[in-house]
Short mmCIF file of C-alpha atoms in Angstrom, two decimals:
data_model
loop_
_atom_site.label_atom_id
_atom_site.label_comp_id
_atom_site.label_asym_id
_atom_site.label_seq_id
_atom_site.Cartn_x
_atom_site.Cartn_y
_atom_site.Cartn_z
CA MET A 4 140.63 -56.42 -79.70
CA ASN A 5 140.27 -53.53 -77.83
CA PRO A 6 139.83 -51.42 -80.95
CA VAL A 7 141.97 -48.53 -79.41
CA SER A 8 144.46 -47.95 -77.14
CA VAL A 9 145.00 -44.22 -75.64
CA THR A 10 148.16 -43.88 -73.93
CA GLN A 11 146.81 -40.27 -71.52
CA GLY A 12 149.51 -37.34 -70.84
CA SER A 13 149.86 -34.62 -69.06
CA GLY A 14 150.62 -31.84 -72.17
CA PRO A 15 148.33 -30.24 -74.82
CA VAL A 16 149.76 -32.57 -77.87
CA VAL A 17 147.62 -35.21 -78.61
CA LEU A 18 148.93 -37.39 -81.09
CA GLY A 19 146.85 -39.65 -83.28
CA LEU A 20 147.78 -42.94 -85.69
CA PRO A 21 144.81 -44.04 -86.77
CA HIS A 22 146.74 -46.75 -89.69
CA THR A 23 149.66 -48.24 -87.76
CA GLY A 24 147.49 -50.53 -86.73
CA THR A 25 147.41 -54.50 -88.84
CA PHE A 26 144.77 -56.21 -86.89
CA VAL A 27 142.43 -57.68 -89.11
CA PRO A 28 139.30 -59.75 -88.10
CA ASP A 29 139.83 -63.15 -88.80
CA ALA A 30 135.88 -63.33 -90.27
CA ILE A 31 137.28 -60.04 -92.73
CA MET A 32 140.48 -61.78 -93.03
CA ALA A 33 138.73 -64.34 -95.16
CA THR A 34 136.81 -62.16 -97.49
CA LEU A 35 139.98 -60.11 -99.24
CA ASN A 36 141.66 -61.23 -101.53
CA GLU A 37 145.95 -62.49 -102.16
CA ASN A 38 146.68 -58.81 -102.72
CA GLY A 39 144.76 -57.95 -99.41
CA ARG A 40 145.86 -59.98 -97.30
CA LYS A 41 149.24 -58.43 -98.04
CA LEU A 42 147.99 -55.19 -95.75
CA ALA A 43 150.46 -53.03 -98.25
CA ASP A 44 148.84 -50.06 -97.12
CA THR A 45 149.71 -49.29 -93.86
CA ASP A 46 151.93 -46.47 -92.03
CA TRP A 47 154.36 -49.20 -91.11
CA HIS A 48 156.16 -48.50 -87.32
CA ILE A 49 154.77 -44.79 -87.44
CA ASP A 50 154.14 -45.79 -83.63
CA ARG A 51 157.68 -46.29 -83.29
CA LEU A 52 158.58 -43.45 -84.94
CA TYR A 53 157.20 -41.04 -82.60
CA ALA A 54 157.25 -42.89 -79.80
CA GLY A 55 158.55 -40.91 -76.87
CA LEU A 56 159.31 -38.40 -78.77
CA LEU A 57 157.48 -35.68 -76.75
CA PRO A 58 156.90 -37.46 -73.12
CA ASP A 59 154.17 -36.48 -72.01
CA ALA A 60 151.92 -36.32 -75.40
CA THR A 61 148.83 -38.37 -74.90
CA THR A 62 148.70 -40.86 -78.19
CA VAL A 63 145.46 -42.69 -79.40
CA THR A 64 145.85 -45.27 -81.48
CA ALA A 65 144.05 -47.76 -83.78
CA ASN A 66 144.78 -51.26 -83.36
CA PHE A 67 142.35 -52.17 -86.57
CA HIS A 68 144.08 -51.68 -89.72
CA ARG A 69 142.37 -49.44 -92.20
CA TYR A 70 140.89 -52.21 -94.34
CA VAL A 71 138.64 -52.80 -92.02
CA ILE A 72 137.59 -50.02 -91.92
CA ASP A 73 139.70 -46.40 -92.31
CA ALA A 74 139.77 -44.16 -89.18
CA ASN A 75 140.27 -41.64 -90.97
CA ARG A 76 137.75 -41.36 -93.34
CA ASP A 77 134.27 -39.94 -92.91
CA PRO A 78 131.93 -42.35 -91.34
CA GLN A 79 129.08 -41.34 -93.85
CA GLY A 80 131.64 -41.53 -96.64
CA GLU A 81 132.00 -38.48 -98.23
CA SER A 82 135.03 -38.33 -100.10
CA LEU A 83 138.07 -35.82 -98.85
CA TYR A 84 139.11 -35.11 -102.17
CA PRO A 85 136.27 -35.16 -104.61
CA GLY A 86 137.86 -35.75 -107.98
CA GLN A 87 140.77 -37.23 -107.46
CA ASN A 88 141.19 -40.99 -106.84
CA THR A 89 141.70 -41.79 -103.11
CA THR A 90 140.62 -44.36 -101.10
CA SER A 91 137.03 -44.67 -99.47
CA LEU A 92 135.62 -45.64 -95.41
CA VAL A 93 135.67 -49.33 -96.84
CA PRO A 94 138.82 -48.48 -99.30
CA LEU A 95 137.29 -51.42 -102.34
CA THR A 96 141.22 -50.78 -104.20
CA ASP A 97 144.87 -50.31 -102.56
CA PHE A 98 146.97 -47.54 -103.25
CA ASP A 99 147.73 -48.79 -106.72
CA GLY A 100 144.15 -49.23 -107.69
CA ALA A 101 144.04 -53.00 -107.74
CA ALA A 102 140.98 -54.51 -105.83
CA ILE A 103 141.76 -55.76 -102.34
CA TRP A 104 138.17 -58.32 -101.73
CA ALA A 105 136.90 -61.08 -103.07
CA GLU A 106 134.27 -60.69 -101.24
CA PRO A 107 133.12 -57.19 -101.35
CA PRO A 108 132.30 -55.48 -97.82
CA THR A 109 128.25 -55.28 -97.81
CA ALA A 110 126.51 -51.88 -96.50
CA THR A 111 125.41 -53.91 -93.73
CA ASP A 112 129.12 -54.96 -93.18
CA ILE A 113 130.41 -51.14 -93.11
CA ASP A 114 127.77 -49.73 -90.98
CA THR A 115 129.21 -52.70 -88.15
CA ARG A 116 132.04 -51.95 -89.12
CA ARG A 117 131.37 -47.93 -88.44
CA ALA A 118 130.07 -49.08 -84.97
CA ALA A 119 132.73 -51.34 -83.52
CA PHE A 120 135.77 -49.72 -84.81
CA HIS A 121 135.51 -46.16 -86.47
CA ALA A 122 133.52 -44.99 -83.61
CA PRO A 123 135.41 -46.20 -80.91
CA TYR A 124 138.59 -45.19 -81.93
CA HIS A 125 136.53 -41.06 -82.62
CA ALA A 126 135.66 -41.66 -79.07
CA ALA A 127 138.55 -42.08 -77.37
CA LEU A 128 139.89 -39.41 -79.28
CA GLU A 129 137.23 -36.70 -78.65
CA ALA A 130 137.14 -37.67 -75.05
CA GLU A 131 141.33 -37.19 -74.84
CA LEU A 132 141.19 -33.71 -76.72
CA LYS A 133 138.03 -32.88 -73.91
CA ARG A 134 140.30 -33.81 -71.63
CA VAL A 135 143.26 -32.22 -72.58
CA HIS A 136 141.14 -29.01 -73.56
CA ALA A 137 139.83 -28.82 -69.48
CA LEU A 138 143.72 -28.76 -68.58
CA HIS A 139 145.56 -26.50 -70.68
CA GLY A 140 142.68 -24.00 -71.97
CA CYS A 141 143.51 -25.33 -76.11
CA ALA A 142 144.79 -28.79 -77.52
CA ILE A 143 147.08 -29.25 -80.23
CA LEU A 144 145.90 -32.79 -82.34
CA TYR A 145 148.59 -34.24 -84.46
CA ASP A 146 147.97 -36.26 -86.48
CA CYS A 147 150.72 -38.99 -87.35
CA HIS A 148 150.78 -40.46 -91.25
CA SER A 149 152.98 -42.71 -93.73
CA ILE A 150 152.92 -42.98 -96.96
CA ARG A 151 155.04 -44.32 -99.96
CA SER A 152 157.16 -41.48 -101.82
CA ARG A 153 155.44 -42.94 -104.93
CA ILE A 154 151.83 -43.62 -105.65
CA PRO A 155 151.03 -42.62 -109.74
CA PHE A 156 147.28 -43.72 -108.42
CA LEU A 157 147.15 -41.37 -106.33
CA PHE A 158 149.67 -38.23 -106.93
CA GLU A 159 152.51 -37.96 -109.46
CA GLY A 160 156.26 -37.61 -109.04
CA THR A 161 157.80 -37.92 -106.03
CA LEU A 162 156.38 -37.25 -103.11
CA PRO A 163 157.88 -34.65 -100.52
CA ASP A 164 159.73 -36.09 -96.97
CA PHE A 165 157.59 -33.75 -95.28
CA ASN A 166 154.24 -32.80 -96.42
CA ILE A 167 151.83 -30.60 -93.77
CA GLY A 168 147.71 -30.50 -93.84
CA THR A 169 145.49 -28.19 -92.24
CA ASN A 170 142.81 -28.06 -94.82
CA GLN A 171 144.53 -24.25 -96.43
CA GLY A 172 144.76 -23.27 -92.30
CA ARG A 173 141.64 -23.91 -91.48
CA THR A 174 142.15 -26.74 -89.01
CA CYS A 175 144.88 -24.83 -86.64
CA ALA A 176 146.41 -20.87 -86.04
CA PRO A 177 148.23 -20.00 -87.96
CA ALA A 178 151.32 -19.87 -85.47
CA VAL A 179 151.06 -23.83 -85.63
CA GLU A 180 151.33 -24.68 -89.55
CA GLN A 181 153.89 -22.05 -89.55
CA SER A 182 156.12 -23.02 -87.32
CA ALA A 183 155.96 -26.99 -88.27
CA ARG A 184 156.49 -24.89 -91.93
CA GLN A 185 159.54 -23.73 -90.67
CA ILE A 186 161.11 -26.82 -89.20
CA CYS A 187 160.82 -28.66 -92.18
CA GLU A 188 161.97 -26.07 -93.95
CA ARG A 189 165.35 -25.96 -92.41
CA ALA A 190 165.76 -29.95 -91.95
CA ALA A 191 168.93 -30.48 -94.59
CA ASP A 192 168.76 -32.72 -96.64
CA TYR A 193 164.25 -32.87 -96.60
CA SER A 194 162.05 -31.45 -98.72
CA SER A 195 159.35 -30.95 -97.32
CA THR A 196 155.38 -29.02 -98.90
CA SER A 197 152.19 -27.52 -96.94
CA ASN A 198 148.48 -28.71 -97.81
CA GLY A 199 150.05 -30.26 -101.59
CA ARG A 200 148.70 -33.38 -102.41
CA PHE A 201 147.35 -34.03 -98.73
CA LYS A 202 145.76 -31.60 -96.83
CA GLY A 203 144.80 -33.20 -93.72
CA GLY A 204 142.12 -36.52 -93.77
CA TRP A 205 138.93 -36.29 -91.82
CA THR A 206 140.52 -36.18 -88.38
CA THR A 207 142.14 -33.16 -89.11
CA ARG A 208 139.18 -30.94 -90.44
CA HIS A 209 136.30 -32.95 -88.08
CA TYR A 210 138.71 -31.85 -84.69
CA GLY A 211 139.77 -28.59 -85.90
CA GLN A 212 138.12 -26.01 -84.92
CA PRO A 213 140.62 -23.23 -83.75
CA ALA A 214 137.88 -20.90 -82.70
CA GLN A 215 137.19 -23.43 -80.24
CA GLY A 216 140.56 -23.66 -79.12
CA VAL A 217 141.13 -27.13 -80.49
CA HIS A 218 143.90 -26.95 -83.10
CA ALA A 219 144.64 -30.23 -85.58
CA ILE A 220 147.64 -30.72 -88.06
CA GLN A 221 148.09 -34.01 -90.20
CA MET A 222 152.17 -34.87 -90.58
CA GLU A 223 151.99 -37.47 -94.12
CA LEU A 224 155.70 -38.77 -94.06
CA ALA A 225 157.23 -40.13 -97.37
CA GLN A 226 157.96 -43.92 -96.06
CA SER A 227 161.47 -43.51 -97.44
CA THR A 228 162.81 -41.53 -95.34
CA TYR A 229 162.60 -43.78 -92.05
CA LEU A 230 162.28 -47.25 -94.02
CA GLN A 231 164.85 -49.19 -95.12
CA ASP A 232 162.95 -50.00 -98.32
CA GLU A 233 158.83 -48.73 -99.73
CA ALA A 234 158.00 -52.32 -100.02
CA ALA A 235 157.61 -56.13 -98.05
CA PRO A 236 159.21 -56.72 -95.26
CA TRP A 237 158.46 -53.00 -94.68
CA ALA A 238 161.81 -52.46 -92.35
CA TYR A 239 162.18 -50.34 -90.38
CA ASP A 240 165.87 -48.56 -90.36
CA GLU A 241 167.53 -47.46 -87.76
CA THR A 242 169.99 -45.15 -89.31
CA LYS A 243 167.37 -43.08 -91.19
CA ALA A 244 164.77 -42.88 -88.35
CA ALA A 245 167.54 -41.27 -86.42
CA LYS A 246 168.70 -38.74 -88.23
CA LEU A 247 164.81 -37.63 -88.87
CA ARG A 248 163.18 -38.63 -84.77
CA PRO A 249 165.09 -34.73 -83.99
CA HIS A 250 163.52 -33.09 -86.67
CA LEU A 251 159.79 -34.70 -85.25
CA ALA A 252 160.76 -34.08 -81.60
CA GLU A 253 161.13 -30.52 -82.54
CA ILE A 254 158.07 -29.83 -83.98
CA LEU A 255 156.00 -31.56 -81.53
CA THR A 256 158.00 -29.93 -78.45
CA THR A 257 157.34 -26.49 -80.21
CA LEU A 258 153.48 -26.86 -80.66
CA ALA A 259 153.23 -28.06 -77.40
CA ASP A 260 155.67 -24.65 -76.11
CA LEU A 261 152.97 -22.83 -78.43
CA ALA A 262 150.47 -24.05 -76.20
CA PRO A 263 149.68 -21.08 -73.64
CA THR A 264 149.57 -18.58 -76.65
CA LEU A 265 146.75 -20.37 -78.28
CA GLY A 266 143.50 -21.39 -76.83
CA GLY A 267 140.28 -19.56 -78.78
CA THR A 268 141.05 -17.88 -81.76
CA SER A 269 137.54 -15.58 -81.49
#
C-alpha cells in the first residue's frame, strides 16, 4: 500500500487530506481493541465531498488511518492544544476518551510508523507545495477535515458547521482567511467560526509561511453537514452534500483567484 496518493494539478491550490484514509496494516490492526477496530475517528468521505470542486487543484491524500499515525500531528509529539483534551501523534484513545489499543504501541513502534507513513506523506505534500510555488510564485494549502459535531471529550456544545483555522491569522495572508470566512458567513442555513476550537493542525501551522508565499488554511467541517448520521455506518448523504459542495467550491475558486495577488508578504 502506498502511504500517500498525489494528483497533480496546474493551479495554485493544494488540497491536503490527512485523515480520510482507512488502511491499517494487519499487524497493527491485530493490536487494536474492539473499539479501535471501528476506526470511528475518520474524516469519512471527505475525499468524495471535495472531488472535482476545483479541477486544477493538486491533492495529497494519506491512505493510512490516523490510528496508525496521525499525519496532522507534530512528528515529535508536541501537543497542538496544551492543556486541552486532544489526541496524540499515535492516539491512545478515540475522540470520546476511550482506549483503542489492546497492545499500545511502543516508542520503537512509533518511530517505525513515523518513517513509514508520516514522513512520506509530508515529503509528498512539501514537494507539491514547492512545485506549485515555482509555477505561481505562491501556493495555497487548503487542509480538508471533518469531525462529529458533538464530542464532549474534546469541546462543549455543538461545533459550528464551518470551522476555519489559521492559527490566529499567522498561517496565511489576511485576504485568504477573510475570503473564506465571508463565504461561510453568507452560506444560508450554516454556522461558522474562525480560530475557535480548531485553530489549524500541525500541517497548517508548519507549512503556513505567508512571508515566503505559502499560505495555509484548515477547514474542519461538522460531519452533520454531509453525512446521513454521525455514527456507523457513516453514510454519505447526497442531498446534504449537494447543498454544501457549492459553498466549498466557491471557497476554493476564490482562493485560486486570489493567488496572483499573494506571493510573499515581507
